[in-house]
Amino acid sequence: MTRIRLYNTKTRAKEDVAPIDPANVRMYVCGPTVYDRAHLGNARPVIVFDVLFRLLRHVYGPEHVTYVRNFTDVDDKINAEAQRRKALGDPRSLEELIRERTEETIGWYHADMDALGALRPTLEPRATDYIGQMIGMIAGLIRSGHAYAKDGHVLFRVRSYAEYGRLSGRSVDDMIAGARVEVAPFKEDPMDFVLWKPSDADLPGWESPWGRGRPGWHIECSAMSEELLGTSFDIHGGGIDLQFPHHENEIAQSRCAHPEADFAKVWMHNEMLQVEGKKMSKSLGNFFTVRDLLDKGIPGEVIRFVFLQTHYSKPMDWTEEKARAAEATLRKWRGLVADTEPAPSPAPSVIAALADDLNTAGAIAELHGLAGAGDRAALKRSAEAVGLLTDELSRWEWQPRIVAATGRAEGRSTARGVGESRFDCMDRIAQKLADARTSALRSKDFTEVDRIKSILVSAGVEVRMSKEGVQLLPSSNFDPAKLEALE
RNA sequence: GGCGGGUUGGCGGAGAGGUUACGCAGCGGAUUGCAAAUCCGUGAAGACCGGUUCGAUUCCGGUACCCGCCUCCA
C-alpha cells in the first residue's frame, strides 16, 4: 500500500499517515462563511484538500474516506447583509432574509467549486443544524471548569488549558504583551474567547441556558467534527490564517471536552494566495472572485492547474501569465488524450509525488513526462488523479475539427455539452476559410484568406492552416460578436 | 514588539549531500503562401556571509530583503 507522508503543523515534521481506522479515514476542513461569493483565495484549500481527498480515496478506497467540510451559516457578516436588505425595504423577516442569503451563497459556492473540478465532500454540515451539540459542549466545558458564563456570554478560560498556543507556537504571555485588542468587561482574562454570545431581538438567536444567543465561531467546528467524525480523527485542514486563533481554540475546546481523546492527529495548513505579487484586497483593487475569472472565460480547469503548480505550503501568486501558460499546456494535453480510454490506474510516479506531502508540482512534472512519452492512457488516468483532464471539466474546450482544403470536413467536431452555441458559427466559417484557401492556393492571391484570418484572430480565434486543411481554435477570450463581418 | 513562512536559471517552479527536474520564453533547424501548431536540437540557477564535509544550491549559524499571522479574511 502506498505510504502517504504529510507535514504535520502540530509536530512540525513530515509524518507517515497511519489512519486510526483504515476502513474509515476521517478528514475535516474548515469551510466557508456563506455571506458572499467565494474569492480566489477561498479556492486554494478547496483544491488542496480535494487532491488529498482523491489521494486518500485512491489509497484506502473511495468508500473508506469521510471528508467533512462545513458551512458557517451563522455569522455577523451574514446578519449584516440581511439587515442591509431589510433596510432597503425588503418586507420579509430577518430570518427569511438570512435563510435566503445563505441558501443562494451555498448554491454559488457549489457551482464555483464544481467548476474547479473539486469533488463534493462526503458531508457538508451547516452550523445552524448543530446548535444543540454546541450548547451541549459548552455546558460540559462550564461543568469541568474550562468555561464560565457572564452577562449572557460564555467564555473559554484559556488559562485552564496548559497546552494553549502549542499548535501556533505562541505563548499566552507573549500574545497578551503584543495584543492590540481591548479587553471586554465580561472577560476574566484578555485571552479568553467567546463560546456563546447574546443576540438582540434583531439578530438570529437560539434559546440556551444562558439566554437567547448565538454560538461563537470556534465552537462550531469542534461540535460538528465531534458529531460527524468522533472525538479523535485523522486529518484537520484549513488555511494558515486559521492556525491562530481558530484552530488553537478548536483544539482547546475539543481536548478539554474530551481529555482522553487526541482530537485531530495531523494538522495541515495551506499557505495564502497573492495576486500579481500582492495580497488580494479590496483596497488594492486586485480582489476578485472565482466567478469573476470564470466569467472572463478562464476555465476552471486552468485555474486548478495554476494552483497545482505551487506546493500548498508555499505562498502562491496568481498571474494572468500563469493562466495563459496553463491553458496552453491543457490544450495540448486535451488534444493528446481526446478519445483516449484511460489506463486502469494512475502512473506510480504521479502517486509517489502526491504521497510525498502532496507534491502537486512534482506530479505535474511527471504528467509532462507521460505526455512527452506519448503515453496517452496513462496521462489521462494520472491527470484525473489530481482532478485534471476529467470529462466533467472538458466543456471549456472546443474540440476543433479540421476542414480539409478539399472541402470535406474530417474528424470530430464541436464542443461537448453546455456552451456549444457559442461556437455554432465555427464550422461555417472554417468551411468558408477552407474554400477561400483552396482557390487562393491556385490563384496565388491570398487577400481574401488573410482578411478572414485577421478577423478571426482579432475575435480571439487561433487559426491553423496546413496541407491537411483548416483548423479554428477559439481561445478563452473568444468573442463571437467580432465575427459579424464574416456573416 | 511576538510568532511563522519564503529567497533556485529571462519567468514559473520541484526533488536530491556528489549524477538532466519539469514547463514557458529564448536561440538553431525541419515544416509552412504568411503565420500558428507540431517535431528535433540547445544555452542558462541556487540572495549574501560563515561553518560542518573529501564534496552543499541541498545540513547548521548569522545578515539582508519579501510575505503572512497576532483583528470571527482561506
Coordinates of C-alpha atoms (C1' of nucleotides) in Angstrom, one line a residue:
Chain A
M1 CA 0.0 0.0 0.0
T2 CA 1.2 3.5 -0.8
R3 CA 2.7 5.2 2.2
I4 CA 1.4 8.8 2.4
R5 CA 3.5 11.3 4.2
L6 CA 2.2 14.7 5.3
Y7 CA 3.7 17.7 7.0
N8 CA 2.0 18.0 10.4
T9 CA 1.8 21.5 11.7
K10 CA 1.4 20.1 15.2
T11 CA 4.7 18.3 15.3
R12 CA 6.5 20.4 12.7
A13 CA 7.6 17.3 10.9
K14 CA 6.7 15.2 7.9
E15 CA 4.9 12.0 9.2
D16 CA 3.6 8.8 7.8
V17 CA -0.2 8.7 7.7
A18 CA -1.4 5.9 9.9
P19 CA -5.2 6.1 10.0
I20 CA -6.9 5.4 13.2
D21 CA -9.3 3.2 11.2
P22 CA -8.1 2.4 7.7
A23 CA -11.7 1.4 6.9
N24 CA -12.8 5.0 7.6
V25 CA -10.2 7.6 7.2
R26 CA -11.6 10.9 8.5
M27 CA -10.7 14.4 7.4
Y28 CA -12.2 17.7 8.5
V29 CA -11.6 21.0 6.6
C30 CA -12.9 24.4 7.7
G31 CA -15.3 25.6 5.1
P32 CA -16.6 29.0 4.0
T33 CA -18.7 31.5 5.8
V34 CA -21.5 31.8 3.4
Y35 CA -22.1 35.6 3.2
D36 CA -20.9 36.2 -0.4
R37 CA -19.2 34.7 -3.5
A38 CA -16.1 32.8 -2.9
H39 CA -13.0 34.8 -3.8
L40 CA -10.0 33.2 -5.5
G41 CA -8.2 32.7 -2.2
N42 CA -11.1 30.5 -0.9
A43 CA -10.4 28.2 -3.8
R44 CA -6.9 27.2 -2.5
P45 CA -7.9 25.0 0.4
V46 CA -10.7 23.6 -1.7
I47 CA -8.3 22.4 -4.4
V48 CA -5.5 21.4 -2.0
F49 CA -7.8 19.2 0.1
D50 CA -9.6 17.9 -2.9
V51 CA -6.3 16.5 -4.1
L52 CA -5.7 14.9 -0.7
F53 CA -9.3 13.5 -0.7
R54 CA -8.7 12.0 -4.1
L55 CA -5.3 10.5 -3.0
L56 CA -6.9 9.0 0.2
R57 CA -9.7 7.5 -1.9
H58 CA -7.1 6.1 -4.2
V59 CA -5.1 4.5 -1.4
Y60 CA -7.8 3.4 1.0
G61 CA -10.7 3.0 -1.4
P62 CA -13.4 5.6 -2.2
E63 CA -15.8 4.2 0.4
H64 CA -13.3 4.3 3.2
V65 CA -12.7 8.0 3.4
T66 CA -15.0 10.5 5.1
Y67 CA -14.4 14.2 4.2
V68 CA -16.3 16.8 6.1
R69 CA -16.3 20.4 5.2
N70 CA -18.7 22.8 7.0
F71 CA -20.7 25.8 6.0
T72 CA -20.6 28.6 8.6
D73 CA -24.1 30.0 8.2
V74 CA -24.4 31.9 11.4
D75 CA -22.1 35.0 11.3
D76 CA -22.3 38.7 11.8
K77 CA -21.5 39.4 8.1
I78 CA -24.5 37.3 7.1
N79 CA -26.6 39.2 9.6
A80 CA -25.3 42.5 8.2
E81 CA -26.2 41.6 4.7
A82 CA -29.7 40.5 5.7
Q83 CA -30.1 43.7 7.7
R84 CA -29.0 45.7 4.7
R85 CA -31.6 44.1 2.5
K86 CA -34.2 44.7 5.1
A87 CA -33.2 48.4 5.4
L88 CA -33.6 48.6 1.6
G89 CA -37.3 47.9 2.2
D90 CA -37.5 44.1 1.8
P91 CA -40.7 43.2 3.6
R92 CA -39.6 39.7 4.7
S93 CA -38.4 38.7 8.2
L94 CA -34.7 38.8 9.1
E95 CA -34.8 35.0 9.4
E96 CA -36.1 34.6 5.9
L97 CA -33.6 37.0 4.5
I98 CA -30.7 35.2 6.3
R99 CA -32.0 31.9 5.0
E100 CA -32.2 33.2 1.5
R101 CA -28.8 34.7 1.7
T102 CA -27.1 31.5 2.9
E103 CA -29.0 29.3 0.5
E104 CA -28.0 31.3 -2.5
T105 CA -24.4 31.6 -1.3
I106 CA -24.2 27.9 -0.8
G107 CA -25.5 27.4 -4.3
W108 CA -22.9 29.8 -5.7
Y109 CA -20.2 28.0 -3.8
H110 CA -21.1 24.6 -5.1
A111 CA -21.3 25.9 -8.7
D112 CA -18.0 27.7 -8.5
M113 CA -16.1 24.8 -6.8
D114 CA -17.7 22.3 -9.1
A115 CA -16.3 24.4 -12.0
L116 CA -12.8 23.9 -10.4
G117 CA -13.3 20.2 -10.6
A118 CA -13.5 19.7 -6.8
L119 CA -15.4 16.7 -5.6
R120 CA -18.1 17.4 -3.1
P121 CA -17.1 16.3 0.4
T122 CA -18.8 13.4 1.9
L123 CA -20.6 15.6 4.3
E124 CA -21.2 19.4 4.3
P125 CA -22.9 20.2 7.6
R126 CA -24.4 23.6 8.3
A127 CA -23.5 25.2 11.6
T128 CA -27.2 26.1 12.3
D129 CA -28.1 22.4 12.2
Y130 CA -25.7 21.7 15.1
I131 CA -26.7 24.4 17.7
G132 CA -27.8 21.7 20.1
Q133 CA -24.5 19.9 20.0
M134 CA -22.7 23.2 20.5
I135 CA -24.8 24.1 23.6
G136 CA -24.1 20.6 25.0
M137 CA -20.4 21.0 24.5
I138 CA -20.4 24.5 26.1
A139 CA -22.4 23.2 29.1
G140 CA -19.9 20.5 29.6
L141 CA -17.0 22.9 29.4
I142 CA -18.6 25.0 32.1
R143 CA -19.1 21.9 34.3
S144 CA -15.5 21.0 34.0
G145 CA -14.3 24.5 34.8
H146 CA -12.9 25.3 31.4
A147 CA -15.6 27.9 30.7
Y148 CA -17.7 30.5 32.5
A149 CA -20.9 32.4 31.9
K150 CA -21.1 36.2 32.4
D151 CA -23.8 38.6 31.3
G152 CA -25.2 36.3 28.7
H153 CA -21.8 35.5 27.3
V154 CA -20.0 32.2 27.8
L155 CA -16.2 32.4 27.6
F156 CA -13.5 29.8 27.4
R157 CA -10.9 30.0 30.2
V158 CA -7.7 29.9 28.2
R159 CA -5.5 29.6 31.3
S160 CA -7.3 26.3 32.1
Y161 CA -5.7 24.6 29.1
A162 CA -1.9 24.3 29.7
E163 CA -1.1 23.5 26.1
Y164 CA -2.8 26.5 24.6
G165 CA -0.6 28.0 21.9
R166 CA 1.2 24.8 21.1
L167 CA -0.1 24.5 17.5
S168 CA 0.8 28.0 16.5
G169 CA 3.9 28.2 18.6
R170 CA 2.8 31.1 20.7
S171 CA 2.9 31.6 24.4
V172 CA -0.2 33.2 26.1
D173 CA 2.0 35.7 27.9
D174 CA 3.7 36.9 24.7
M175 CA 0.3 37.3 23.0
I176 CA -1.0 39.4 25.8
A177 CA 2.1 41.6 25.7
G178 CA 1.6 42.2 22.0
A179 CA -2.1 42.2 21.9
R180 CA -4.0 45.2 20.3
V181 CA -7.4 44.1 21.5
E182 CA -9.3 46.0 24.0
V183 CA -10.5 43.7 26.8
A184 CA -14.2 43.3 27.1
P185 CA -15.5 43.8 30.6
F186 CA -17.0 40.3 30.8
K187 CA -13.7 38.6 30.3
E188 CA -11.7 37.2 33.3
D189 CA -8.6 37.2 31.1
P190 CA -7.8 39.1 27.9
M191 CA -7.1 35.8 26.0
D192 CA -10.5 34.2 26.9
F193 CA -12.6 33.8 23.8
V194 CA -16.3 33.6 23.2
L195 CA -18.2 30.3 23.1
W196 CA -21.7 31.9 23.2
K197 CA -22.9 35.4 22.9
P198 CA -26.3 37.1 23.4
S199 CA -28.5 38.1 20.5
D200 CA -30.7 41.2 20.4
A201 CA -34.2 40.9 19.0
D202 CA -33.0 41.9 15.6
L203 CA -30.4 39.2 15.4
P204 CA -30.8 35.5 14.9
G205 CA -30.7 33.6 18.2
W206 CA -31.4 30.3 19.9
E207 CA -32.6 29.6 23.4
S208 CA -29.9 28.4 25.7
P209 CA -29.2 28.0 29.5
W210 CA -27.5 31.5 29.2
G211 CA -30.4 33.2 27.4
R212 CA -31.2 33.7 23.8
G213 CA -28.0 33.9 21.8
R214 CA -25.8 32.5 19.1
P215 CA -22.6 30.5 19.1
G216 CA -19.1 31.8 18.7
W217 CA -17.2 30.8 15.6
H218 CA -14.7 28.3 17.0
I219 CA -17.2 26.1 18.8
E220 CA -19.0 25.3 15.5
C221 CA -16.1 23.3 14.1
S222 CA -15.5 21.5 17.4
A223 CA -19.1 20.4 17.7
M224 CA -19.5 19.4 14.1
S225 CA -16.3 17.4 13.8
E226 CA -17.1 15.5 17.0
E227 CA -20.6 14.7 15.9
L228 CA -19.6 13.6 12.4
L229 CA -16.1 12.2 12.9
G230 CA -15.8 11.4 16.6
T231 CA -13.6 12.8 19.3
S232 CA -10.4 11.7 17.5
F233 CA -9.9 11.7 13.8
D234 CA -7.1 11.7 11.3
I235 CA -6.6 15.0 9.5
H236 CA -7.7 18.6 10.1
G237 CA -7.1 21.1 7.4
G238 CA -7.5 24.8 6.6
G239 CA -5.7 28.0 5.6
I240 CA -2.6 29.0 7.6
D241 CA -4.5 32.2 8.6
L242 CA -6.8 29.9 10.6
Q243 CA -4.0 28.4 12.6
F244 CA -4.4 31.1 15.2
P245 CA -6.8 31.7 16.7
H246 CA -9.4 29.5 15.1
H247 CA -7.6 26.1 15.2
E248 CA -5.9 26.8 18.5
N249 CA -9.3 27.5 20.0
E250 CA -10.8 24.4 18.4
I251 CA -8.1 22.3 20.0
A252 CA -8.6 23.8 23.4
Q253 CA -12.3 23.3 23.3
S254 CA -12.3 19.8 22.0
R255 CA -9.4 18.5 24.1
C256 CA -10.8 20.0 27.3
A257 CA -14.2 18.5 26.4
H258 CA -12.6 15.1 25.8
P259 CA -9.2 14.9 27.6
E260 CA -9.0 11.2 26.8
A261 CA -9.0 11.9 23.0
D262 CA -6.5 13.3 20.6
F263 CA -8.8 15.4 18.5
A264 CA -7.0 15.7 15.1
K265 CA -3.8 13.7 14.7
V266 CA -2.5 15.6 11.7
W267 CA -3.0 19.3 11.1
M268 CA -2.4 20.7 7.6
H269 CA -2.3 24.3 6.6
N270 CA -2.2 25.8 3.2
E271 CA -0.4 29.0 2.6
M272 CA -2.0 32.1 1.3
L273 CA -2.8 33.3 -2.2
Q274 CA -1.4 36.5 -3.7
V275 CA -2.3 38.3 -6.9
E276 CA 0.5 39.7 -9.1
G277 CA 2.8 39.7 -6.1
K278 CA 0.5 41.4 -3.7
K279 CA -2.1 40.3 -1.2
M280 CA -5.5 40.2 -2.6
S281 CA -7.5 43.0 -1.1
K282 CA -10.4 45.3 -2.0
S283 CA -8.3 48.4 -1.3
L284 CA -5.6 47.4 -3.8
G285 CA -8.2 46.8 -6.4
N286 CA -7.0 43.3 -7.1
F287 CA -9.8 41.5 -5.3
F288 CA -11.8 39.1 -7.4
T289 CA -14.0 36.0 -7.1
V290 CA -13.7 32.6 -8.7
R291 CA -16.8 33.5 -10.6
D292 CA -15.2 36.7 -12.0
L293 CA -12.5 34.6 -13.5
L294 CA -14.9 32.0 -14.9
D295 CA -17.0 34.8 -16.4
K296 CA -13.9 36.3 -18.0
G297 CA -13.6 33.0 -19.8
I298 CA -10.8 31.5 -17.8
P299 CA -11.8 27.8 -17.5
G300 CA -12.0 26.2 -14.1
E301 CA -9.5 23.6 -15.2
V302 CA -7.0 26.3 -16.0
I303 CA -7.4 27.8 -12.5
R304 CA -7.0 24.4 -11.0
F305 CA -3.8 23.8 -13.0
V306 CA -2.3 27.1 -11.9
F307 CA -3.0 26.2 -8.2
L308 CA -1.5 22.8 -8.5
Q309 CA 1.8 24.1 -9.8
T310 CA 2.7 25.6 -6.4
H311 CA 3.1 23.4 -3.4
Y312 CA 0.3 24.1 -0.9
S313 CA 2.8 25.1 1.9
K314 CA 4.2 28.0 -0.1
P315 CA 2.6 31.3 -0.8
M316 CA 1.1 31.2 -4.3
D317 CA 0.9 34.0 -6.8
W318 CA -2.0 34.3 -9.3
T319 CA -0.9 35.9 -12.5
E320 CA -2.5 36.2 -15.9
E321 CA 0.7 34.9 -17.4
K322 CA 0.4 31.7 -15.5
A323 CA -3.2 31.3 -16.6
R324 CA -2.1 31.7 -20.2
A325 CA 0.7 29.1 -19.9
A326 CA -1.6 26.7 -18.1
E327 CA -4.2 26.9 -20.8
A328 CA -1.7 26.2 -23.5
T329 CA -0.5 23.1 -21.7
L330 CA -4.0 21.8 -21.1
R331 CA -5.0 22.4 -24.7
K332 CA -2.0 20.3 -25.7
W333 CA -2.8 17.5 -23.3
R334 CA -6.5 17.6 -24.1
G335 CA -5.7 17.2 -27.7
L336 CA -3.5 14.3 -26.8
V337 CA -6.0 12.4 -24.7
A338 CA -9.1 13.1 -26.7
D339 CA -11.0 9.8 -27.3
T340 CA -8.4 8.0 -25.2
E341 CA -9.5 5.3 -22.9
P342 CA -7.8 6.0 -19.5
A343 CA -5.3 3.5 -18.1
P344 CA -6.7 1.3 -15.3
S345 CA -4.6 3.1 -12.7
P346 CA -2.5 6.3 -12.4
A347 CA 1.2 6.2 -13.0
P348 CA 3.1 5.2 -9.9
S349 CA 5.4 8.2 -10.3
V350 CA 2.4 10.5 -10.0
I351 CA 1.1 8.8 -7.0
A352 CA 4.5 8.8 -5.4
A353 CA 4.8 12.6 -5.9
L354 CA 1.4 13.2 -4.3
A355 CA 2.1 10.8 -1.4
D356 CA 5.1 12.9 -0.6
D357 CA 3.3 15.6 1.2
L358 CA 1.1 16.4 -1.7
N359 CA 3.8 17.4 -4.2
T360 CA 1.4 18.5 -6.9
A361 CA 4.1 20.4 -8.8
G362 CA 6.1 17.3 -8.9
A363 CA 3.1 15.3 -10.1
I364 CA 2.6 17.8 -12.9
A365 CA 6.2 17.4 -13.9
E366 CA 5.5 13.6 -14.1
L367 CA 2.5 14.3 -16.3
H368 CA 4.7 16.3 -18.6
G369 CA 6.9 13.2 -18.8
L370 CA 3.9 11.0 -19.7
A371 CA 2.8 13.5 -22.3
G372 CA 6.3 13.7 -23.8
A373 CA 6.5 9.9 -24.0
G374 CA 3.2 9.8 -25.7
D375 CA 1.6 7.6 -23.1
R376 CA -2.0 8.9 -23.6
A377 CA -3.8 6.4 -21.5
A378 CA -1.5 6.9 -18.5
L379 CA -1.6 10.6 -19.0
K380 CA -5.4 10.7 -18.9
R381 CA -5.7 8.4 -15.9
S382 CA -2.9 10.1 -14.0
A383 CA -4.2 13.6 -14.6
E384 CA -7.6 12.5 -13.3
A385 CA -5.8 11.6 -10.1
V386 CA -5.3 15.3 -9.5
G387 CA -8.6 16.3 -11.0
L388 CA -7.3 17.4 -14.4
L389 CA -8.4 16.2 -17.9
T390 CA -11.6 14.8 -16.4
D391 CA -14.7 14.6 -18.6
E392 CA -16.6 16.9 -16.2
L393 CA -14.1 19.7 -16.9
S394 CA -13.9 19.3 -20.6
R395 CA -16.6 21.8 -21.6
W396 CA -14.3 24.8 -21.9
E397 CA -12.5 23.4 -24.8
W398 CA -14.0 23.5 -28.2
Q399 CA -12.8 20.3 -29.9
P400 CA -11.7 21.6 -33.2
R401 CA -12.2 19.8 -36.4
I402 CA -10.1 20.0 -39.4
V403 CA -11.9 21.3 -42.5
A404 CA -9.8 19.9 -45.3
A405 CA -8.8 22.0 -48.3
T406 CA -10.7 19.5 -50.4
G407 CA -13.8 20.9 -48.9
R408 CA -14.7 17.9 -46.9
A409 CA -14.9 18.0 -43.1
E410 CA -13.0 15.4 -41.2
G411 CA -12.6 14.4 -37.6
R412 CA -14.8 15.0 -34.7
S413 CA -16.4 18.4 -34.1
T414 CA -17.9 20.9 -31.8
A415 CA -17.8 21.3 -28.1
R416 CA -19.3 18.8 -25.8
G417 CA -22.2 19.7 -23.7
V418 CA -23.1 23.2 -22.5
G419 CA -21.6 26.2 -24.3
E420 CA -21.9 24.7 -27.7
S421 CA -24.0 27.5 -29.0
R422 CA -21.1 29.9 -28.6
F423 CA -19.2 28.0 -31.2
D424 CA -22.1 27.4 -33.6
C425 CA -20.6 29.6 -36.3
M426 CA -17.2 27.9 -36.2
D427 CA -17.9 25.2 -38.7
R428 CA -19.4 27.5 -41.2
I429 CA -16.6 30.0 -41.0
A430 CA -14.0 27.2 -41.1
Q431 CA -15.6 26.0 -44.3
K432 CA -15.6 29.5 -45.8
L433 CA -11.9 29.9 -45.0
A434 CA -11.0 26.5 -46.4
D435 CA -12.8 27.3 -49.6
A436 CA -11.0 30.6 -49.9
R437 CA -7.8 29.0 -49.3
T438 CA -8.4 26.3 -51.9
S439 CA -8.8 28.8 -54.6
A440 CA -6.0 31.0 -53.3
L441 CA -3.6 28.2 -53.5
R442 CA -4.4 28.0 -57.2
S443 CA -4.6 31.8 -57.9
K444 CA -1.8 32.7 -55.6
D445 CA -3.9 35.6 -54.4
F446 CA -4.2 35.3 -50.6
T447 CA -6.0 38.6 -50.0
E448 CA -9.4 37.1 -49.0
V449 CA -7.7 34.4 -46.9
D450 CA -5.8 37.0 -44.9
R451 CA -8.9 39.1 -44.5
I452 CA -10.8 36.2 -42.9
K453 CA -7.9 35.2 -40.8
S454 CA -7.2 38.6 -39.4
I455 CA -10.9 39.0 -38.4
L456 CA -10.8 35.6 -36.7
V457 CA -7.6 36.4 -34.8
S458 CA -9.0 39.7 -33.6
A459 CA -12.0 37.8 -32.2
G460 CA -9.7 35.6 -30.2
V461 CA -9.6 32.5 -32.5
E462 CA -6.4 30.8 -33.3
V463 CA -6.1 29.9 -37.0
R464 CA -4.1 26.9 -38.1
M465 CA -3.7 26.1 -41.8
S466 CA -1.8 23.2 -43.2
K467 CA -2.0 20.9 -46.1
E468 CA -4.4 18.8 -44.1
G469 CA -6.8 21.7 -44.0
V470 CA -8.0 24.5 -41.8
Q471 CA -8.5 24.4 -38.0
L472 CA -10.0 27.0 -35.8
L473 CA -9.4 27.2 -32.1
P474 CA -11.4 29.7 -30.1
S475 CA -9.4 30.8 -27.1
S476 CA -10.8 31.6 -23.7
N477 CA -11.3 35.2 -24.6
F478 CA -13.1 34.3 -27.8
D479 CA -15.7 37.0 -28.7
P480 CA -18.3 35.8 -31.3
A481 CA -19.6 39.3 -31.7
K482 CA -16.5 40.3 -33.6
L483 CA -17.2 37.7 -36.3
E484 CA -20.2 39.5 -37.7
A485 CA -18.1 40.9 -40.6
L486 CA -17.8 37.3 -41.8
E487 CA -21.5 36.5 -41.8
Chain B
rG1 C1' 7.1 44.1 19.6
rG2 C1' 5.9 38.4 19.4
rC3 C1' 5.3 34.0 16.1
rG4 C1' 5.7 31.6 11.4
rG5 C1' 6.9 31.1 6.0
rG6 C1' 9.9 32.4 1.9
rU7 C1' 14.5 33.9 -1.2
rU8 C1' 16.6 28.4 -7.2
rG9 C1' 18.3 29.8 -14.5
rG10 C1' 14.7 35.6 -18.5
rC11 C1' 9.9 33.9 -16.0
rG12 C1' 7.1 30.0 -13.2
rG13 C1' 8.6 26.0 -10.1
rA14 C1' 10.3 20.8 -7.8
rG15 C1' 13.5 16.9 -5.9
rA16 C1' 18.1 15.2 -4.2
rG17 C1' 24.8 16.0 0.2
rG18 C1' 28.3 14.2 -5.2
rU19 C1' 25.0 12.3 -11.3
rU20 C1' 19.3 16.1 -16.7
rA21 C1' 13.9 18.4 -12.7
rC22 C1' 10.0 20.0 -15.4
rG23 C1' 7.1 23.8 -18.0
rC24 C1' 7.0 28.6 -20.5
rA25 C1' 10.0 32.1 -23.0
rG26 C1' 14.7 32.4 -26.0
rC27 C1' 18.1 30.5 -29.7
rG28 C1' 19.3 26.9 -34.1
rG29 C1' 16.9 23.6 -37.6
rA30 C1' 12.6 20.9 -40.1
rU31 C1' 7.7 22.2 -41.8
rU32 C1' 4.7 26.5 -43.7
rG33 C1' 1.6 31.0 -49.3
rC34 C1' 2.3 34.1 -44.5
rA35 C1' 1.5 32.6 -39.6
rA36 C1' 0.3 29.3 -35.9
rA37 C1' 0.7 24.5 -34.3
rU38 C1' 3.9 20.4 -34.4
rC39 C1' 8.7 17.8 -34.4
rC40 C1' 14.3 17.7 -33.5
rG41 C1' 18.3 20.2 -31.0
rU42 C1' 20.3 23.8 -27.4
rG43 C1' 22.4 27.6 -23.6
rA44 C1' 21.0 29.2 -18.7
rA45 C1' 20.4 28.8 -11.4
rG46 C1' 20.5 28.3 -6.5
rA47 C1' 20.0 36.3 -2.0
rC48 C1' 24.6 37.3 1.0
rC49 C1' 28.5 35.8 4.8
rG50 C1' 30.5 32.0 7.6
rG51 C1' 30.6 26.7 9.4
rU52 C1' 30.3 21.1 9.0
rU53 C1' 32.1 17.8 4.9
rC54 C1' 36.6 14.7 0.5
rG55 C1' 32.4 17.5 -1.7
rA56 C1' 26.5 21.9 -0.3
rU57 C1' 22.1 25.1 -4.1
rU58 C1' 20.7 20.7 -0.7
rC59 C1' 22.8 20.3 6.6
rC60 C1' 24.0 24.2 10.7
rG61 C1' 24.6 29.5 12.2
rG62 C1' 24.2 34.7 11.0
rU63 C1' 22.8 39.0 7.7
rA64 C1' 19.6 41.3 4.1
rC65 C1' 15.1 41.6 1.7
rC66 C1' 9.9 39.8 0.9
rC67 C1' 5.3 37.8 2.8
rG68 C1' 1.7 36.1 6.4
rC69 C1' -0.5 35.8 11.4
rC70 C1' -1.1 38.2 16.2
rU71 C1' -8.3 42.0 14.4
rC72 C1' -14.5 35.8 13.7
rC73 C1' -10.2 37.4 5.9
rA74 C1' -9.0 30.5 3.3

